[in-house]
XYZ file of C-alpha atoms in Angstrom:
666
model
C -204.072 27.022 -27.634
C -207.698 28.077 -27.964
C -210.521 25.856 -26.794
C -211.840 25.367 -30.326
C -208.513 24.036 -31.594
C -207.868 21.708 -28.651
C -208.486 17.990 -29.096
C -211.306 16.657 -26.877
C -210.205 16.406 -23.261
C -211.330 12.778 -23.108
C -208.948 11.898 -25.958
C -206.052 13.640 -24.239
C -206.756 11.920 -20.933
C -207.020 8.515 -22.605
C -203.644 9.018 -24.309
C -201.964 10.090 -21.053
C -203.422 7.276 -18.948
C -202.385 4.721 -21.546
C -198.860 6.147 -21.631
C -198.339 5.736 -17.876
C -199.842 2.248 -17.885
C -202.830 3.291 -15.780
C -206.548 2.637 -15.861
C -209.096 5.290 -16.730
C -211.337 6.144 -13.789
C -214.669 8.017 -13.802
C -213.425 10.168 -10.924
C -210.301 11.101 -12.828
C -212.353 12.131 -15.882
C -214.689 14.224 -13.717
C -211.714 15.891 -12.072
C -210.021 16.681 -15.395
C -213.223 18.267 -16.737
C -213.678 20.396 -13.597
C -210.037 21.526 -13.678
C -210.374 22.523 -17.335
C -213.511 24.542 -16.594
C -211.935 26.307 -13.614
C -208.881 27.266 -15.684
C -211.042 28.506 -18.558
C -213.245 30.749 -16.417
C -210.542 31.854 -13.985
C -212.252 30.419 -10.897
C -210.885 28.253 -8.104
C -211.492 24.577 -7.401
C -211.108 22.287 -4.399
C -211.007 18.634 -5.481
C -211.052 15.696 -3.124
C -209.679 12.732 -5.051
C -209.251 9.498 -3.128
C -206.246 7.203 -3.300
C -206.100 5.418 -6.643
C -208.026 8.079 -8.569
C -204.998 9.138 -10.604
C -205.298 12.770 -9.610
C -201.882 13.765 -10.990
C -203.093 13.168 -14.546
C -206.469 14.588 -13.570
C -204.849 18.010 -13.270
C -201.819 17.705 -15.561
C -203.753 16.869 -18.725
C -206.168 19.861 -18.648
C -203.336 22.167 -17.571
C -201.137 21.092 -20.497
C -204.079 21.341 -22.896
C -204.734 24.936 -21.838
C -201.295 26.010 -23.001
C -200.538 28.598 -20.301
C -197.729 28.303 -17.765
C -198.750 26.271 -14.718
C -197.013 25.894 -11.358
C -197.616 22.623 -9.485
C -196.761 22.797 -5.773
C -196.541 19.590 -3.739
C -195.767 18.850 -0.098
C -193.603 15.763 -0.509
C -190.416 14.950 -2.338
C -191.901 11.610 -3.430
C -194.670 13.272 -5.436
C -192.296 15.884 -6.922
C -190.083 13.128 -8.216
C -193.031 11.077 -9.484
C -194.273 14.077 -11.472
C -190.925 15.025 -12.982
C -189.453 11.570 -13.518
C -192.534 9.547 -14.494
C -195.854 11.329 -15.037
C -194.726 14.431 -16.933
C -192.252 12.800 -19.390
C -194.772 10.120 -20.382
C -197.705 12.529 -20.518
C -195.879 15.091 -22.629
C -194.769 12.393 -25.046
C -198.292 10.959 -25.280
C -199.949 14.357 -25.820
C -197.383 15.652 -28.319
C -199.095 14.227 -31.446
C -202.494 15.514 -30.281
C -201.396 18.969 -29.088
C -198.812 19.332 -31.878
C -196.334 20.743 -29.385
C -194.075 19.297 -26.694
C -194.412 21.315 -23.459
C -191.236 21.777 -21.427
C -191.260 21.094 -17.678
C -188.830 21.768 -14.835
C -188.450 21.319 -11.088
C -187.593 24.269 -8.847
C -186.638 24.144 -5.162
C -185.184 26.458 -2.546
C -181.544 27.478 -3.017
C -180.230 25.339 -0.148
C -181.298 22.201 -2.065
C -178.603 22.848 -4.704
C -174.851 22.366 -4.472
C -173.040 25.707 -4.143
C -169.806 25.680 -6.167
C -168.489 28.692 -4.264
C -168.826 26.825 -0.973
C -167.389 23.670 -2.498
C -164.268 25.295 -3.927
C -163.640 28.202 -1.570
C -164.611 26.426 1.629
C -166.921 27.231 4.499
C -166.433 30.611 6.211
C -164.210 30.074 9.239
C -166.974 30.721 11.758
C -169.144 27.967 10.336
C -166.213 25.619 9.960
C -165.298 26.001 13.610
C -168.883 25.445 14.739
C -169.309 22.351 12.589
C -166.115 20.735 13.805
C -164.348 20.863 10.457
C -161.228 22.145 12.187
C -161.235 19.191 14.537
C -158.109 17.335 13.340
C -159.779 13.962 13.915
C -162.687 14.993 11.646
C -161.188 17.234 8.991
C -158.023 15.232 8.365
C -159.711 11.849 8.383
C -161.148 10.905 4.983
C -162.230 7.625 6.579
C -164.723 9.383 8.865
C -168.339 9.542 7.701
C -168.135 13.311 7.243
C -164.870 13.018 5.340
C -166.265 10.323 3.040
C -169.392 12.370 2.383
C -167.373 15.477 1.487
C -165.139 13.519 -0.888
C -168.205 12.016 -2.567
C -169.735 15.473 -2.937
C -166.570 16.788 -4.578
C -166.553 13.909 -7.067
C -170.293 14.270 -7.672
C -169.935 17.973 -8.451
C -168.008 17.052 -11.619
C -170.726 14.658 -12.792
C -174.066 16.193 -11.855
C -176.040 18.301 -14.293
C -178.511 19.615 -11.713
C -176.607 19.921 -8.424
C -179.896 18.883 -6.775
C -179.263 17.117 -3.480
C -182.018 14.609 -4.207
C -180.203 13.432 -7.337
C -177.291 12.205 -5.186
C -177.658 8.479 -4.454
C -177.000 7.383 -1.803
C -177.484 10.656 0.035
C -175.216 12.386 2.536
C -175.790 13.647 6.062
C -177.294 17.068 6.740
C -173.994 18.054 8.306
C -172.050 17.262 5.148
C -174.577 18.965 2.885
C -174.434 22.143 4.978
C -170.746 22.461 4.029
C -171.561 22.709 0.304
C -174.840 24.638 0.253
C -176.078 28.129 1.110
C -179.417 29.715 1.918
C -180.805 32.572 -0.153
C -179.633 34.990 2.574
C -176.066 33.702 2.309
C -175.856 33.601 -1.496
C -173.570 36.234 -3.039
C -175.738 36.527 -6.136
C -174.777 35.428 -9.630
C -173.259 38.792 -10.572
C -170.842 38.853 -7.606
C -169.966 35.160 -7.411
C -166.961 33.809 -9.276
C -169.006 30.692 -10.026
C -172.218 32.524 -10.957
C -172.123 31.395 -14.580
C -172.050 27.733 -13.464
C -174.495 28.076 -10.529
C -176.876 25.113 -10.256
C -179.590 27.100 -8.450
C -179.531 29.845 -11.075
C -179.629 27.258 -13.858
C -182.725 25.715 -12.272
C -184.405 29.134 -12.184
C -183.565 29.724 -15.846
C -185.010 26.337 -16.809
C -188.172 27.206 -14.885
C -188.548 30.478 -16.802
C -188.615 28.529 -20.069
C -190.901 25.731 -18.877
C -194.640 25.454 -19.325
C -194.965 23.324 -16.176
C -192.912 24.172 -13.073
C -192.990 21.635 -10.225
C -192.117 23.122 -6.842
C -192.978 22.692 -3.158
C -195.335 24.374 -0.714
C -192.523 26.176 1.115
C -191.165 27.852 -2.022
C -194.714 28.759 -3.054
C -195.214 30.391 0.348
C -191.935 32.323 0.098
C -192.892 33.522 -3.373
C -196.307 34.693 -2.162
C -195.343 36.182 1.214
C -191.956 37.813 0.817
C -192.745 39.879 -2.244
C -189.531 38.941 -4.043
C -190.697 36.510 -6.732
C -188.797 33.239 -6.879
C -191.270 31.498 -9.194
C -191.808 32.568 -12.810
C -195.081 34.348 -13.598
C -197.892 31.865 -14.178
C -201.576 31.806 -15.036
C -202.525 28.578 -13.237
C -201.525 27.266 -9.810
C -202.179 23.659 -8.786
C -201.608 22.762 -5.147
C -201.391 19.022 -4.598
C -201.506 17.581 -1.065
C -203.354 20.807 -0.289
C -204.284 19.644 3.223
C -200.669 20.523 4.157
C -200.642 24.043 2.722
C -201.774 26.029 5.779
C -199.153 24.337 7.964
C -196.334 25.004 5.457
C -197.347 28.640 4.957
C -197.535 29.138 8.723
C -193.973 27.799 9.008
C -192.640 30.202 6.386
C -194.472 33.133 8.000
C -193.048 32.358 11.451
C -189.929 33.729 13.140
C -187.621 32.475 15.870
C -184.843 33.821 18.083
C -182.507 31.626 20.162
C -179.435 32.576 22.207
C -177.242 30.323 20.040
C -178.502 31.908 16.831
C -177.903 35.431 18.181
C -174.418 34.540 19.435
C -173.441 33.155 16.029
C -174.575 36.365 14.387
C -172.495 38.408 16.854
C -169.351 36.392 16.137
C -169.824 36.648 12.366
C -170.387 40.398 12.432
C -167.676 41.279 14.991
C -164.855 40.717 12.479
C -166.393 43.052 9.912
C -167.686 46.120 11.775
C -166.266 48.725 14.122
C -165.766 47.888 17.775
C -168.608 50.127 18.983
C -171.231 48.436 16.772
C -169.946 44.974 17.656
C -169.956 45.717 21.392
C -173.538 46.995 21.285
C -174.743 43.796 19.611
C -172.693 41.679 22.036
C -174.221 43.458 25.049
C -177.738 43.061 23.670
C -177.030 39.388 22.982
C -175.908 38.793 26.556
C -179.057 40.437 27.897
C -181.212 38.238 25.669
C -179.344 35.101 26.755
C -179.798 35.909 30.468
C -183.509 36.432 29.966
C -183.940 33.217 27.992
C -182.317 31.181 30.777
C -185.363 32.003 32.923
C -187.988 31.642 30.168
C -190.905 29.341 30.936
C -192.741 27.652 28.051
C -196.037 29.220 27.071
C -197.770 32.019 25.196
C -196.964 35.665 25.895
C -200.316 37.401 25.455
C -198.595 40.635 26.456
C -194.864 41.138 25.933
C -193.225 41.556 29.380
C -191.497 44.905 29.857
C -188.084 43.329 30.436
C -188.342 41.259 27.248
C -189.487 44.315 25.319
C -186.405 46.268 26.452
C -184.081 43.381 25.549
C -185.645 43.010 22.091
C -185.461 46.757 21.433
C -181.764 46.657 22.317
C -181.265 43.709 19.947
C -183.222 45.430 17.176
C -181.340 48.724 17.489
C -177.913 47.081 17.749
C -178.717 44.859 14.756
C -179.773 47.898 12.713
C -176.448 49.597 13.508
C -174.483 46.509 12.496
C -176.466 46.198 9.250
C -175.544 49.784 8.369
C -171.911 49.163 9.259
C -171.760 45.987 7.183
C -172.932 47.944 4.173
C -170.348 50.693 4.655
C -167.079 48.858 5.326
C -164.770 46.518 3.486
C -161.650 44.773 4.771
C -159.258 43.477 2.132
C -157.451 41.395 4.776
C -160.481 39.159 5.297
C -160.241 36.157 3.025
C -163.248 35.721 0.743
C -164.797 38.730 2.418
C -167.900 38.968 0.253
C -169.090 35.516 1.317
C -168.311 36.171 4.986
C -170.061 39.553 4.838
C -173.136 38.164 3.113
C -173.502 35.431 5.711
C -173.101 37.862 8.604
C -175.563 40.280 7.041
C -178.189 37.557 6.586
C -177.860 36.415 10.205
C -178.126 39.944 11.623
C -181.007 40.916 9.322
C -182.996 37.943 10.584
C -182.457 39.025 14.203
C -183.524 42.582 13.340
C -186.673 41.431 11.538
C -187.880 39.046 14.249
C -187.049 41.403 17.137
C -188.776 44.311 15.411
C -191.853 42.209 14.585
C -192.284 41.161 18.226
C -191.579 44.640 19.636
C -194.018 46.350 17.289
C -196.659 43.770 18.171
C -199.687 42.802 16.149
C -203.074 41.452 17.118
C -202.580 39.008 14.250
C -199.402 37.465 15.723
C -198.905 34.896 18.484
C -195.689 35.066 20.551
C -194.487 32.316 22.852
C -191.525 30.710 24.591
C -190.532 27.128 23.839
C -188.026 25.014 25.732
C -186.329 21.984 24.235
C -184.427 19.460 26.371
C -181.480 19.510 23.992
C -181.515 22.958 22.382
C -182.740 25.105 25.269
C -185.191 27.992 25.082
C -186.419 29.853 22.013
C -188.691 32.823 21.408
C -191.161 32.284 18.562
C -193.709 34.336 16.659
C -196.284 33.083 14.134
C -199.413 34.447 12.478
C -202.674 33.811 14.301
C -204.129 32.881 10.926
C -202.814 32.699 7.373
C -206.267 32.729 5.768
C -206.196 36.453 4.968
C -202.658 36.172 3.653
C -203.583 33.271 1.390
C -206.733 34.960 0.145
C -204.784 38.083 -0.799
C -201.627 36.488 -2.157
C -202.804 33.188 -3.629
C -206.208 33.728 -5.210
C -205.965 37.234 -6.682
C -204.286 36.909 -10.075
C -204.584 33.287 -11.183
C -206.823 30.267 -11.240
C -206.003 27.950 -8.325
C -206.779 24.239 -8.094
C -206.279 22.608 -4.690
C -206.444 18.839 -4.450
C -205.880 16.090 -1.897
C -207.389 12.827 -0.732
C -208.579 14.681 2.398
C -210.221 18.079 1.867
C -213.753 17.286 3.059
C -213.901 17.273 6.849
C -217.160 16.382 8.564
C -218.771 15.972 5.164
C -218.037 19.303 3.451
C -215.231 21.538 2.167
C -216.030 24.611 4.270
C -213.559 23.952 7.089
C -210.576 23.617 4.773
C -211.834 26.470 2.577
C -212.037 28.812 5.578
C -208.440 28.023 6.553
C -207.416 29.026 3.011
C -209.262 32.355 3.146
C -212.279 31.270 1.083
C -215.861 31.975 2.123
C -218.279 29.049 2.642
C -219.300 27.378 -0.595
C -222.455 29.014 -1.945
C -223.805 30.505 -5.183
C -221.450 33.368 -6.069
C -222.146 36.802 -7.513
C -221.628 36.328 -11.270
C -220.720 39.983 -11.642
C -217.880 39.510 -9.156
C -217.612 43.049 -7.798
C -214.430 44.348 -6.207
C -215.376 43.060 -2.759
C -216.693 39.689 -3.951
C -215.040 36.673 -2.383
C -212.970 34.527 -4.755
C -215.258 32.221 -6.741
C -214.722 28.572 -5.969
C -216.438 25.234 -5.912
C -215.757 21.937 -4.219
C -215.826 18.581 -5.969
C -215.489 15.126 -4.449
C -214.703 12.677 -7.239
C -214.660 9.733 -4.849
C -212.299 6.791 -5.023
C -212.087 3.683 -7.199
C -212.036 1.632 -3.984
C -215.185 0.203 -2.390
C -214.374 1.266 1.159
C -217.540 -0.214 2.683
C -216.538 -3.665 1.430
C -212.767 -3.391 1.717
C -212.481 -1.975 5.213
C -214.018 -1.796 8.675
C -213.863 1.147 11.067
C -213.871 -0.242 14.598
C -214.162 2.091 17.595
C -213.423 0.521 20.984
C -216.234 2.249 22.867
C -215.830 -0.022 25.924
C -212.406 1.442 26.801
C -211.937 4.141 29.416
C -211.616 7.664 28.060
C -207.913 8.529 27.716
C -206.586 11.026 30.244
C -203.829 13.569 29.819
C -201.271 11.476 31.678
C -200.647 7.924 32.784
C -200.573 4.540 31.119
C -203.672 3.061 29.509
C -203.560 -0.575 30.547
C -206.939 -1.352 28.972
C -205.841 0.212 25.668
C -202.614 -1.830 25.629
C -204.597 -5.027 26.315
C -206.932 -4.197 23.435
C -204.010 -3.383 21.151
C -202.245 -6.665 21.921
C -205.391 -8.693 21.232
C -206.031 -6.932 17.922
C -202.436 -7.329 16.730
C -202.444 -11.005 17.692
C -205.735 -11.564 15.836
C -204.282 -9.843 12.768
C -201.125 -11.984 12.850
C -199.006 -8.831 12.910
C -199.619 -6.734 9.767
C -200.195 -3.644 11.964
C -199.424 0.034 11.507
C -199.715 1.697 14.913
C -200.362 5.454 14.810
C -199.818 7.138 18.153
C -200.532 10.659 19.349
C -197.110 10.988 21.013
C -193.689 9.370 20.839
C -193.968 8.436 24.500
C -197.163 6.471 23.787
C -195.570 4.734 20.792
C -192.528 3.741 22.858
C -194.680 2.421 25.709
C -196.794 0.349 23.328
C -193.751 -1.080 21.534
C -192.113 -2.045 24.829
C -195.309 -3.677 26.112
C -196.061 -5.668 22.963
C -192.464 -6.787 22.504
C -192.824 -8.457 25.897
C -196.182 -10.038 25.092
C -196.102 -11.089 21.446
C -193.694 -13.184 19.418
C -193.537 -10.901 16.379
C -191.244 -8.065 15.282
C -192.330 -4.613 16.541
C -190.529 -1.779 14.727
C -190.442 1.656 16.346
C -190.007 4.993 14.622
C -186.670 6.567 15.497
C -184.802 3.285 15.849
C -183.927 3.376 12.129
C -184.497 5.739 9.216
C -188.127 6.006 8.168
C -187.393 4.557 4.725
C -185.702 1.485 6.207
C -188.541 0.954 8.687
C -191.185 1.087 5.956
C -189.203 -1.322 3.759
C -188.846 -3.794 6.637
C -192.542 -3.441 7.505
C -193.602 -4.137 3.912
C -191.243 -7.100 3.533
C -192.581 -9.253 6.397
C -196.315 -9.675 7.036
C -195.790 -10.540 10.722
C -194.012 -7.255 11.371
C -195.673 -4.251 13.034
C -194.591 -0.625 12.764
C -195.354 1.887 15.539
C -194.763 5.608 15.364
C -196.150 9.100 15.401
C -196.963 12.048 13.137
C -194.976 11.285 9.960
C -196.456 7.776 9.842
C -200.002 9.163 9.895
C -199.362 10.679 6.465
C -196.254 9.127 4.939
C -196.795 5.360 4.637
C -197.843 3.712 1.379
C -197.800 -0.070 1.857
C -200.440 -1.811 -0.262
C -201.072 -5.515 0.159
C -201.212 -7.915 3.116
C -198.396 -6.325 5.143
C -200.777 -3.609 6.378
C -204.199 -4.976 7.270
C -204.692 -3.311 10.645
C -204.244 0.416 11.254
C -204.550 1.385 14.922
C -204.963 4.904 16.322
C -204.408 5.034 20.075
C -206.504 8.185 20.609
C -208.038 11.165 18.850
C -204.995 13.297 17.848
C -206.154 16.641 19.210
C -203.431 19.313 19.417
C -201.755 19.558 22.810
C -203.769 21.745 25.201
C -200.614 23.751 25.868
C -199.851 24.371 22.164
C -199.651 28.199 22.130
C -200.529 28.702 18.476
C -203.447 26.249 18.339
C -204.813 27.549 21.660
C -204.619 31.128 20.409
C -206.404 30.231 17.177
C -209.139 28.434 19.092
C -209.617 31.412 21.420
C -209.794 33.824 18.469
C -212.604 31.803 16.866
C -214.525 31.774 20.150
C -214.130 35.533 20.610
C -215.549 35.994 17.104
C -218.638 33.999 18.119
C -217.645 30.674 16.558
C -216.981 27.209 17.944
C -213.242 27.293 18.535
C -212.993 23.641 19.505
C -214.662 22.429 16.308
C -212.922 24.962 14.031
C -209.418 24.269 15.337
C -208.960 21.216 17.571
C -211.574 18.928 15.997
C -210.616 19.975 12.462
C -206.924 19.301 13.215
C -207.803 15.856 14.583
C -210.179 15.041 11.718
C -207.539 15.824 9.123
C -204.988 13.543 10.778
C -207.515 10.752 11.285
C -208.571 10.968 7.637
C -204.935 10.742 6.599
C -204.249 7.911 9.044
C -207.276 5.885 7.941
C -206.116 6.360 4.362
C -203.067 4.173 5.096
C -205.245 1.033 5.101
C -206.641 0.705 1.564
C -203.986 1.519 -1.018
C -205.020 -0.918 -3.782
C -208.179 -2.589 -5.052
C -207.304 -5.906 -3.405
C -206.571 -4.507 0.062
C -208.712 -5.599 3.024
C -208.445 -4.642 6.666
C -209.566 -2.733 9.746
C -208.954 0.744 11.111
C -209.216 0.494 14.898
C -209.602 3.657 16.987
C -208.896 2.904 20.648
C -210.633 6.025 21.918
C -214.325 5.756 22.899
C -214.921 9.473 22.291
C -215.236 8.771 18.542
C -218.487 6.933 19.414
C -219.610 8.693 22.597
C -218.732 12.379 22.144
C -220.918 14.837 20.211
C -218.030 15.544 17.828
C -217.563 11.825 17.132
C -219.804 11.870 14.055
C -217.749 14.757 12.616
C -214.576 12.668 12.981
C -216.211 9.556 11.477
C -217.569 11.516 8.483
C -214.045 12.767 7.777
C -212.712 9.240 7.276
C -213.318 6.887 4.334
C -216.768 5.306 4.250
C -215.769 2.040 5.929
C -218.307 -0.383 7.401
C -218.662 0.764 11.012
C -218.782 -1.271 14.217
C -218.144 -0.965 17.951
C -218.341 -4.748 18.493
C -214.946 -5.935 19.728
C -215.708 -9.587 18.950
C -216.689 -8.717 15.393
C -213.385 -6.845 14.973
C -211.368 -9.847 16.152
C -213.300 -12.319 13.980
C -212.818 -10.105 10.929
C -209.097 -9.723 11.571
C -208.668 -13.466 12.025
C -210.534 -14.109 8.746
C -208.434 -11.540 6.877
C -205.245 -13.050 8.316
C -206.328 -16.577 7.338
C -207.135 -15.452 3.794
C -203.758 -13.742 3.456
C -201.922 -16.843 4.702
C -203.875 -19.021 2.302
C -202.630 -16.823 -0.518
C -199.072 -17.242 0.764
C -198.747 -13.688 2.140
């Protein structure tokens, strides 16, 4: 639809907001106008839109008005479902009379999110079945077991579902059960070879996406589409990345590789039944050498690949290449359902070949390290030093990109986040846009409908001792107990480690007569429901709580951060990135560690005010936010709360907020 024939954007936005029962916000209107302009001139836009702005409609309305296909990538399942089940149906219906068309929309996820009918009806390949315990007579033959009940439910559900999407199954099933009825893209036979290809749920989802004007997907699938060169998303003219503060982390995960002894051994067992003895023996021998080496592996970065590891990886790579060739050349009619078995074996061996070859070849742009897990043992990992160049090349070349989140400005500007995405610092751009010109972009902060300076207080406990790397913080626990008591509960405790969260929960359970919930003791959904239901209840936890809690109202009136959440000093990837910035003449600490901490603190502080009536305090129990030179950078990254370091003021305010909530019956 051309610009001249489009109804005014303000009219479209008004219709959409009315349809979803929302309230028009100045920030939302400013965002919609900026998105429309970026799409029209093919530029890129970073939009910080605070909680309550209505940013989903702020990008959906101008995208639908433009009339070209748009892909919306989000980080969380909750937002995907909100878009597809609430915002898009109502918006499309409301805009239909004005646009004189009804845009189609669809959701697209990775293949393993959809029920595989081949797996369901033909069963799991024997190797996987043995590993998962399905041949355990007490498991497989017992429909009363949890696994047995889940599998029976999945079989019944397969006859009813139209999508095969795991998230449409309510209540859900365990990961173990789902793994018996799903496949990865590496394991999939392909529609042309599969007896159930015509009924495939994953293929049907891809076909719906090809016909849709709006395709809602996730960051991981977007990264796979951009990085691996085999398109999984339909061609599109506009890309909108919501929750864009998560994008670099998700792309890094997709661009990473891992080798573990267990993974290699499984690949050996799968391939051994399908290739000649010589090829199987070579892979087995290489696997044993890798396993022996990993038993001695110490956690940490490998700045130079040790000679012994290099030899072991070359043996793995060469043996894997031989097996891959053999798998393509042989067929065995005696192997039941051989195509599925072969495809799974091939995928497992190809992954080993790719990761081993990547590490052996070496790249100045990769970081390699050993990890050791108490339960799963040692692993060898490789990840890109930076994904900024990759994103600049793959994301911003052929389409207009809008990136939005409540936290994109760190320290007061967009440049830190922009740099991580491969964009140059914001400045006037060359209008001619020569071949070497950086992608044109602008940043826009549309604010928030909330009055943070009146609704919240940022309190920094500057009198506490600076936290050390180890040991208990008795003064911090005393401060925490006093704050929680003054608040009458109502506390979300955000901790930098699970050990710290556990110690705080144990201490306060002994001191205070109020429920203290701890992450890990129940599912996250159940914990959040229990926290929201009882104002006296407190919820303590770590990383996922910093970003995943939405509890408006009096149940959350105190958000506590135990310390600045810098990355661990021994984190190989973060340390390598910091060192690379320093070697290039920059400030590695500010570019990596402080930026990482600022992003988490901005997200954590955002848990406090979720509605216009919310009141409360964000308490940071780390004096460095006041004393250290980088403290102002961290404070500028958080909402513009009224600021204090007066502990008595913090307690008086909490007591007043608690009294007001009780007076209102909350």
